[in-house]
Amino acid sequence: MAVKLERRIGIQAPDEVVWEILSDIPGWEVWNPLYPKAQGVIRIGDRWTLDLALRGQPTRTINPVILDWAPYDHIHWRLDMMRGWARTVRFLEIEKMGEENVIFSNGEIFDGLFGPSVAKRMRNPILEGFESLNVALKARAEAIWNERKVSGK
């Protein structure tokens, strides 16, 4: 049975601002504590190179494949581990709540023979990583949006 781990956060900025930050993959190194180095293009089937930084673990490089994406809405990718015995689908999703606010969902579904045991063993560091990404994205998006409102851009 698949296991889902997820963290959500409210962001007081338009979906366009949040998408602008998320879709700038090389720019993740400026703000993203979970993936401090990222390379890739948002294109279905594209393989990304991400450094994954989880508490208590050495930083490791992963190479997920983009499954699906939609502007201002979501990015989904798949990662096969342990020669395919563990698989994950990672999701970054923006839910527009109003003109200037969204709910950002950040999570992963673990499947395959060993996927659920990986999720159980790594649950706390993974959830902490999701939370750190959420907090950093919120701070960046709200700062950009507040600056644009003040400057009138």
mmCIF file with all atom_site columns, C-alpha atoms in Angstrom:
data_model
loop_
_atom_site.group_PDB
_atom_site.id
_atom_site.type_symbol
_atom_site.label_atom_id
_atom_site.label_alt_id
_atom_site.label_comp_id
_atom_site.label_asym_id
_atom_site.label_entity_id
_atom_site.label_seq_id
_atom_site.pdbx_PDB_ins_code
_atom_site.Cartn_x
_atom_site.Cartn_y
_atom_site.Cartn_z
_atom_site.occupancy
_atom_site.B_iso_or_equiv
_atom_site.pdbx_formal_charge
_atom_site.auth_seq_id
_atom_site.auth_comp_id
_atom_site.auth_asym_id
_atom_site.auth_atom_id
_atom_site.pdbx_PDB_model_num
ATOM 1   C CA . MET A 1 1   ? 0.000  0.000  0.000   1.00 0.00 ? 1   MET A CA 1
ATOM 2   C CA . ALA A 1 2   ? 1.328  3.431  -0.963  1.00 0.00 ? 2   ALA A CA 1
ATOM 3   C CA . VAL A 1 3   ? 2.288  5.958  1.711   1.00 0.00 ? 3   VAL A CA 1
ATOM 4   C CA . LYS A 1 4   ? 1.762  9.701  1.270   1.00 0.00 ? 4   LYS A CA 1
ATOM 5   C CA . LEU A 1 5   ? 3.773  12.337 3.146   1.00 0.00 ? 5   LEU A CA 1
ATOM 6   C CA . GLU A 1 6   ? 2.744  15.976 2.709   1.00 0.00 ? 6   GLU A CA 1
ATOM 7   C CA . ARG A 1 7   ? 3.029  19.468 4.139   1.00 0.00 ? 7   ARG A CA 1
ATOM 8   C CA . ARG A 1 8   ? 0.858  22.432 3.147   1.00 0.00 ? 8   ARG A CA 1
ATOM 9   C CA . ILE A 1 9   ? 1.215  26.157 3.773   1.00 0.00 ? 9   ILE A CA 1
ATOM 10  C CA . GLY A 1 10  ? -0.762 29.314 3.037   1.00 0.00 ? 10  GLY A CA 1
ATOM 11  C CA . ILE A 1 11  ? 1.096  31.961 1.053   1.00 0.00 ? 11  ILE A CA 1
ATOM 12  C CA . GLN A 1 12  ? -0.084 35.579 0.816   1.00 0.00 ? 12  GLN A CA 1
ATOM 13  C CA . ALA A 1 13  ? 0.972  36.120 -2.803  1.00 0.00 ? 13  ALA A CA 1
ATOM 14  C CA . PRO A 1 14  ? -0.653 35.469 -6.191  1.00 0.00 ? 14  PRO A CA 1
ATOM 15  C CA . ASP A 1 15  ? -0.186 32.115 -7.902  1.00 0.00 ? 15  ASP A CA 1
ATOM 16  C CA . GLU A 1 16  ? 1.835  33.889 -10.616 1.00 0.00 ? 16  GLU A CA 1
ATOM 17  C CA . VAL A 1 17  ? 4.492  34.926 -8.086  1.00 0.00 ? 17  VAL A CA 1
ATOM 18  C CA . VAL A 1 18  ? 4.701  31.455 -6.533  1.00 0.00 ? 18  VAL A CA 1
ATOM 19  C CA . TRP A 1 19  ? 4.937  29.862 -10.002 1.00 0.00 ? 19  TRP A CA 1
ATOM 20  C CA . GLU A 1 20  ? 7.638  32.332 -11.034 1.00 0.00 ? 20  GLU A CA 1
ATOM 21  C CA . ILE A 1 21  ? 9.791  31.148 -8.113  1.00 0.00 ? 21  ILE A CA 1
ATOM 22  C CA . LEU A 1 22  ? 9.035  27.424 -8.554  1.00 0.00 ? 22  LEU A CA 1
ATOM 23  C CA . SER A 1 23  ? 9.584  27.415 -12.308 1.00 0.00 ? 23  SER A CA 1
ATOM 24  C CA . ASP A 1 24  ? 13.053 29.006 -12.019 1.00 0.00 ? 24  ASP A CA 1
ATOM 25  C CA . ILE A 1 25  ? 14.761 25.677 -11.379 1.00 0.00 ? 25  ILE A CA 1
ATOM 26  C CA . PRO A 1 26  ? 18.384 26.960 -11.402 1.00 0.00 ? 26  PRO A CA 1
ATOM 27  C CA . GLY A 1 27  ? 17.258 29.723 -8.999  1.00 0.00 ? 27  GLY A CA 1
ATOM 28  C CA . TRP A 1 28  ? 16.292 27.151 -6.362  1.00 0.00 ? 28  TRP A CA 1
ATOM 29  C CA . GLU A 1 29  ? 19.825 27.289 -4.954  1.00 0.00 ? 29  GLU A CA 1
ATOM 30  C CA . VAL A 1 30  ? 19.128 30.848 -3.779  1.00 0.00 ? 30  VAL A CA 1
ATOM 31  C CA . TRP A 1 31  ? 16.170 29.955 -1.553  1.00 0.00 ? 31  TRP A CA 1
ATOM 32  C CA . ASN A 1 32  ? 15.465 26.194 -1.445  1.00 0.00 ? 32  ASN A CA 1
ATOM 33  C CA . PRO A 1 33  ? 16.972 24.391 1.580   1.00 0.00 ? 33  PRO A CA 1
ATOM 34  C CA . LEU A 1 34  ? 15.683 20.953 0.515   1.00 0.00 ? 34  LEU A CA 1
ATOM 35  C CA . TYR A 1 35  ? 17.139 21.104 -3.012  1.00 0.00 ? 35  TYR A CA 1
ATOM 36  C CA . PRO A 1 36  ? 20.126 23.454 -2.683  1.00 0.00 ? 36  PRO A CA 1
ATOM 37  C CA . LYS A 1 37  ? 21.287 22.662 -6.222  1.00 0.00 ? 37  LYS A CA 1
ATOM 38  C CA . ALA A 1 38  ? 18.905 22.011 -9.106  1.00 0.00 ? 38  ALA A CA 1
ATOM 39  C CA . GLN A 1 39  ? 19.211 21.618 -12.849 1.00 0.00 ? 39  GLN A CA 1
ATOM 40  C CA . GLY A 1 40  ? 16.512 20.774 -15.331 1.00 0.00 ? 40  GLY A CA 1
ATOM 41  C CA . VAL A 1 41  ? 13.811 21.987 -17.635 1.00 0.00 ? 41  VAL A CA 1
ATOM 42  C CA . ILE A 1 42  ? 10.117 21.753 -16.858 1.00 0.00 ? 42  ILE A CA 1
ATOM 43  C CA . ARG A 1 43  ? 9.241  19.404 -19.678 1.00 0.00 ? 43  ARG A CA 1
ATOM 44  C CA . ILE A 1 44  ? 7.468  16.049 -19.481 1.00 0.00 ? 44  ILE A CA 1
ATOM 45  C CA . GLY A 1 45  ? 10.055 13.275 -19.675 1.00 0.00 ? 45  GLY A CA 1
ATOM 46  C CA . ASP A 1 46  ? 12.982 15.556 -18.800 1.00 0.00 ? 46  ASP A CA 1
ATOM 47  C CA . ARG A 1 47  ? 15.394 14.142 -16.215 1.00 0.00 ? 47  ARG A CA 1
ATOM 48  C CA . TRP A 1 48  ? 16.470 16.626 -13.551 1.00 0.00 ? 48  TRP A CA 1
ATOM 49  C CA . THR A 1 49  ? 19.575 16.651 -11.392 1.00 0.00 ? 49  THR A CA 1
ATOM 50  C CA . LEU A 1 50  ? 18.784 17.686 -7.811  1.00 0.00 ? 50  LEU A CA 1
ATOM 51  C CA . ASP A 1 51  ? 20.869 17.707 -4.663  1.00 0.00 ? 51  ASP A CA 1
ATOM 52  C CA . LEU A 1 52  ? 18.637 16.480 -1.834  1.00 0.00 ? 52  LEU A CA 1
ATOM 53  C CA . ALA A 1 53  ? 19.524 17.756 1.658   1.00 0.00 ? 53  ALA A CA 1
ATOM 54  C CA . LEU A 1 54  ? 17.728 15.956 4.503   1.00 0.00 ? 54  LEU A CA 1
ATOM 55  C CA . ARG A 1 55  ? 18.577 16.366 8.190   1.00 0.00 ? 55  ARG A CA 1
ATOM 56  C CA . GLY A 1 56  ? 20.880 13.634 9.438   1.00 0.00 ? 56  GLY A CA 1
ATOM 57  C CA . GLN A 1 57  ? 21.693 12.419 5.923   1.00 0.00 ? 57  GLN A CA 1
ATOM 58  C CA . PRO A 1 58  ? 24.554 13.266 3.605   1.00 0.00 ? 58  PRO A CA 1
ATOM 59  C CA . THR A 1 59  ? 23.437 15.411 0.678   1.00 0.00 ? 59  THR A CA 1
ATOM 60  C CA . ARG A 1 60  ? 22.821 13.142 -2.279  1.00 0.00 ? 60  ARG A CA 1
ATOM 61  C CA . THR A 1 61  ? 22.116 13.700 -5.941  1.00 0.00 ? 61  THR A CA 1
ATOM 62  C CA . ILE A 1 62  ? 18.853 12.382 -7.354  1.00 0.00 ? 62  ILE A CA 1
ATOM 63  C CA . ASN A 1 63  ? 17.660 12.268 -10.958 1.00 0.00 ? 63  ASN A CA 1
ATOM 64  C CA . PRO A 1 64  ? 13.860 12.356 -11.097 1.00 0.00 ? 64  PRO A CA 1
ATOM 65  C CA . VAL A 1 65  ? 11.847 12.384 -14.337 1.00 0.00 ? 65  VAL A CA 1
ATOM 66  C CA . ILE A 1 66  ? 9.124  14.985 -14.902 1.00 0.00 ? 66  ILE A CA 1
ATOM 67  C CA . LEU A 1 67  ? 5.741  13.257 -15.150 1.00 0.00 ? 67  LEU A CA 1
ATOM 68  C CA . ASP A 1 68  ? 3.420  16.232 -15.481 1.00 0.00 ? 68  ASP A CA 1
ATOM 69  C CA . TRP A 1 69  ? 3.251  19.965 -15.015 1.00 0.00 ? 69  TRP A CA 1
ATOM 70  C CA . ALA A 1 70  ? 0.902  22.874 -15.601 1.00 0.00 ? 70  ALA A CA 1
ATOM 71  C CA . PRO A 1 71  ? 1.800  26.562 -15.294 1.00 0.00 ? 71  PRO A CA 1
ATOM 72  C CA . TYR A 1 72  ? 0.611  28.227 -12.083 1.00 0.00 ? 72  TYR A CA 1
ATOM 73  C CA . ASP A 1 73  ? -0.620 24.836 -10.842 1.00 0.00 ? 73  ASP A CA 1
ATOM 74  C CA . HIS A 1 74  ? 1.819  21.944 -10.332 1.00 0.00 ? 74  HIS A CA 1
ATOM 75  C CA . ILE A 1 75  ? 5.033  20.045 -11.015 1.00 0.00 ? 75  ILE A CA 1
ATOM 76  C CA . HIS A 1 76  ? 5.075  16.245 -10.538 1.00 0.00 ? 76  HIS A CA 1
ATOM 77  C CA . TRP A 1 77  ? 8.085  13.989 -10.882 1.00 0.00 ? 77  TRP A CA 1
ATOM 78  C CA . ARG A 1 78  ? 8.934  10.306 -10.429 1.00 0.00 ? 78  ARG A CA 1
ATOM 79  C CA . LEU A 1 79  ? 11.991 8.840  -8.775  1.00 0.00 ? 79  LEU A CA 1
ATOM 80  C CA . ASP A 1 80  ? 12.936 5.156  -8.867  1.00 0.00 ? 80  ASP A CA 1
ATOM 81  C CA . MET A 1 81  ? 15.171 3.945  -6.049  1.00 0.00 ? 81  MET A CA 1
ATOM 82  C CA . MET A 1 82  ? 16.685 0.609  -5.095  1.00 0.00 ? 82  MET A CA 1
ATOM 83  C CA . ARG A 1 83  ? 16.576 -0.608 -8.711  1.00 0.00 ? 83  ARG A CA 1
ATOM 84  C CA . GLY A 1 84  ? 12.856 0.147  -8.901  1.00 0.00 ? 84  GLY A CA 1
ATOM 85  C CA . TRP A 1 85  ? 11.887 -1.666 -5.687  1.00 0.00 ? 85  TRP A CA 1
ATOM 86  C CA . ALA A 1 86  ? 10.955 1.730  -4.251  1.00 0.00 ? 86  ALA A CA 1
ATOM 87  C CA . ARG A 1 87  ? 9.251  4.408  -6.314  1.00 0.00 ? 87  ARG A CA 1
ATOM 88  C CA . THR A 1 88  ? 8.043  7.865  -5.446  1.00 0.00 ? 88  THR A CA 1
ATOM 89  C CA . VAL A 1 89  ? 5.909  10.493 -7.090  1.00 0.00 ? 89  VAL A CA 1
ATOM 90  C CA . ARG A 1 90  ? 6.791  13.964 -5.837  1.00 0.00 ? 90  ARG A CA 1
ATOM 91  C CA . PHE A 1 91  ? 4.319  16.824 -6.085  1.00 0.00 ? 91  PHE A CA 1
ATOM 92  C CA . LEU A 1 92  ? 4.597  20.578 -5.763  1.00 0.00 ? 92  LEU A CA 1
ATOM 93  C CA . GLU A 1 93  ? 1.106  22.050 -6.153  1.00 0.00 ? 93  GLU A CA 1
ATOM 94  C CA . ILE A 1 94  ? -0.315 25.567 -6.059  1.00 0.00 ? 94  ILE A CA 1
ATOM 95  C CA . GLU A 1 95  ? -4.007 25.975 -5.217  1.00 0.00 ? 95  GLU A CA 1
ATOM 96  C CA . LYS A 1 96  ? -5.290 29.475 -5.909  1.00 0.00 ? 96  LYS A CA 1
ATOM 97  C CA . MET A 1 97  ? -7.546 30.626 -3.087  1.00 0.00 ? 97  MET A CA 1
ATOM 98  C CA . GLY A 1 98  ? -7.965 34.265 -4.101  1.00 0.00 ? 98  GLY A CA 1
ATOM 99  C CA . GLU A 1 99  ? -6.286 36.969 -6.145  1.00 0.00 ? 99  GLU A CA 1
ATOM 100 C CA . GLU A 1 100 ? -3.439 37.316 -3.643  1.00 0.00 ? 100 GLU A CA 1
ATOM 101 C CA . ASN A 1 101 ? -3.243 33.992 -1.805  1.00 0.00 ? 101 ASN A CA 1
ATOM 102 C CA . VAL A 1 102 ? -2.624 30.315 -2.411  1.00 0.00 ? 102 VAL A CA 1
ATOM 103 C CA . ILE A 1 103 ? -2.219 27.037 -0.588  1.00 0.00 ? 103 ILE A CA 1
ATOM 104 C CA . PHE A 1 104 ? 1.050  25.326 -1.504  1.00 0.00 ? 104 PHE A CA 1
ATOM 105 C CA . SER A 1 105 ? 1.122  21.528 -1.179  1.00 0.00 ? 105 SER A CA 1
ATOM 106 C CA . ASN A 1 106 ? 4.460  19.804 -1.057  1.00 0.00 ? 106 ASN A CA 1
ATOM 107 C CA . GLY A 1 107 ? 4.593  16.022 -0.798  1.00 0.00 ? 107 GLY A CA 1
ATOM 108 C CA . GLU A 1 108 ? 5.566  12.586 -1.990  1.00 0.00 ? 108 GLU A CA 1
ATOM 109 C CA . ILE A 1 109 ? 3.796  9.264  -2.524  1.00 0.00 ? 109 ILE A CA 1
ATOM 110 C CA . PHE A 1 110 ? 5.944  6.198  -1.797  1.00 0.00 ? 110 PHE A CA 1
ATOM 111 C CA . ASP A 1 111 ? 5.121  2.959  -3.608  1.00 0.00 ? 111 ASP A CA 1
ATOM 112 C CA . GLY A 1 112 ? 6.732  -0.281 -4.725  1.00 0.00 ? 112 GLY A CA 1
ATOM 113 C CA . LEU A 1 113 ? 7.785  -3.212 -2.595  1.00 0.00 ? 113 LEU A CA 1
ATOM 114 C CA . PHE A 1 114 ? 10.081 -1.137 -0.340  1.00 0.00 ? 114 PHE A CA 1
ATOM 115 C CA . GLY A 1 115 ? 8.605  2.354  -0.838  1.00 0.00 ? 115 GLY A CA 1
ATOM 116 C CA . PRO A 1 116 ? 6.373  2.314  2.266   1.00 0.00 ? 116 PRO A CA 1
ATOM 117 C CA . SER A 1 117 ? 9.236  1.126  4.493   1.00 0.00 ? 117 SER A CA 1
ATOM 118 C CA . VAL A 1 118 ? 11.478 3.915  3.130   1.00 0.00 ? 118 VAL A CA 1
ATOM 119 C CA . ALA A 1 119 ? 8.709  6.426  3.919   1.00 0.00 ? 119 ALA A CA 1
ATOM 120 C CA . LYS A 1 120 ? 8.309  5.072  7.443   1.00 0.00 ? 120 LYS A CA 1
ATOM 121 C CA . ARG A 1 121 ? 12.059 5.057  8.150   1.00 0.00 ? 121 ARG A CA 1
ATOM 122 C CA . MET A 1 122 ? 12.653 8.548  6.689   1.00 0.00 ? 122 MET A CA 1
ATOM 123 C CA . ARG A 1 123 ? 9.328  10.148 7.693   1.00 0.00 ? 123 ARG A CA 1
ATOM 124 C CA . ASN A 1 124 ? 10.617 12.812 10.098  1.00 0.00 ? 124 ASN A CA 1
ATOM 125 C CA . PRO A 1 125 ? 13.554 14.110 8.008   1.00 0.00 ? 125 PRO A CA 1
ATOM 126 C CA . ILE A 1 126 ? 11.367 14.128 4.876   1.00 0.00 ? 126 ILE A CA 1
ATOM 127 C CA . LEU A 1 127 ? 8.545  16.054 6.549   1.00 0.00 ? 127 LEU A CA 1
ATOM 128 C CA . GLU A 1 128 ? 11.067 18.491 8.071   1.00 0.00 ? 128 GLU A CA 1
ATOM 129 C CA . GLY A 1 129 ? 12.525 18.985 4.585   1.00 0.00 ? 129 GLY A CA 1
ATOM 130 C CA . PHE A 1 130 ? 9.079  19.652 3.115   1.00 0.00 ? 130 PHE A CA 1
ATOM 131 C CA . GLU A 1 131 ? 8.358  22.124 5.895   1.00 0.00 ? 131 GLU A CA 1
ATOM 132 C CA . SER A 1 132 ? 11.665 23.959 5.360   1.00 0.00 ? 132 SER A CA 1
ATOM 133 C CA . LEU A 1 133 ? 10.917 24.247 1.621   1.00 0.00 ? 133 LEU A CA 1
ATOM 134 C CA . ASN A 1 134 ? 7.414  25.569 2.395   1.00 0.00 ? 134 ASN A CA 1
ATOM 135 C CA . VAL A 1 135 ? 8.648  28.187 4.857   1.00 0.00 ? 135 VAL A CA 1
ATOM 136 C CA . ALA A 1 136 ? 11.392 29.356 2.469   1.00 0.00 ? 136 ALA A CA 1
ATOM 137 C CA . LEU A 1 137 ? 8.997  29.546 -0.513  1.00 0.00 ? 137 LEU A CA 1
ATOM 138 C CA . LYS A 1 138 ? 6.442  31.463 1.562   1.00 0.00 ? 138 LYS A CA 1
ATOM 139 C CA . ALA A 1 139 ? 9.050  33.985 2.752   1.00 0.00 ? 139 ALA A CA 1
ATOM 140 C CA . ARG A 1 140 ? 10.407 34.519 -0.756  1.00 0.00 ? 140 ARG A CA 1
ATOM 141 C CA . ALA A 1 141 ? 7.005  34.806 -2.470  1.00 0.00 ? 141 ALA A CA 1
ATOM 142 C CA . GLU A 1 142 ? 5.574  37.165 0.138   1.00 0.00 ? 142 GLU A CA 1
ATOM 143 C CA . ALA A 1 143 ? 8.694  39.361 0.069   1.00 0.00 ? 143 ALA A CA 1
ATOM 144 C CA . ILE A 1 144 ? 8.584  39.607 -3.735  1.00 0.00 ? 144 ILE A CA 1
ATOM 145 C CA . TRP A 1 145 ? 4.842  40.309 -3.721  1.00 0.00 ? 145 TRP A CA 1
ATOM 146 C CA . ASN A 1 146 ? 5.092  42.957 -0.977  1.00 0.00 ? 146 ASN A CA 1
ATOM 147 C CA . GLU A 1 147 ? 7.934  44.652 -2.825  1.00 0.00 ? 147 GLU A CA 1
ATOM 148 C CA . ARG A 1 148 ? 5.898  44.719 -6.057  1.00 0.00 ? 148 ARG A CA 1
ATOM 149 C CA . LYS A 1 149 ? 2.854  46.159 -4.283  1.00 0.00 ? 149 LYS A CA 1
ATOM 150 C CA . VAL A 1 150 ? 4.960  48.945 -2.759  1.00 0.00 ? 150 VAL A CA 1
ATOM 151 C CA . SER A 1 151 ? 6.732  49.748 -6.030  1.00 0.00 ? 151 SER A CA 1
ATOM 152 C CA . GLY A 1 152 ? 3.523  49.442 -8.082  1.00 0.00 ? 152 GLY A CA 1
ATOM 153 C CA . LYS A 1 153 ? 4.942  46.843 -10.494 1.00 0.00 ? 153 LYS A CA 1
#
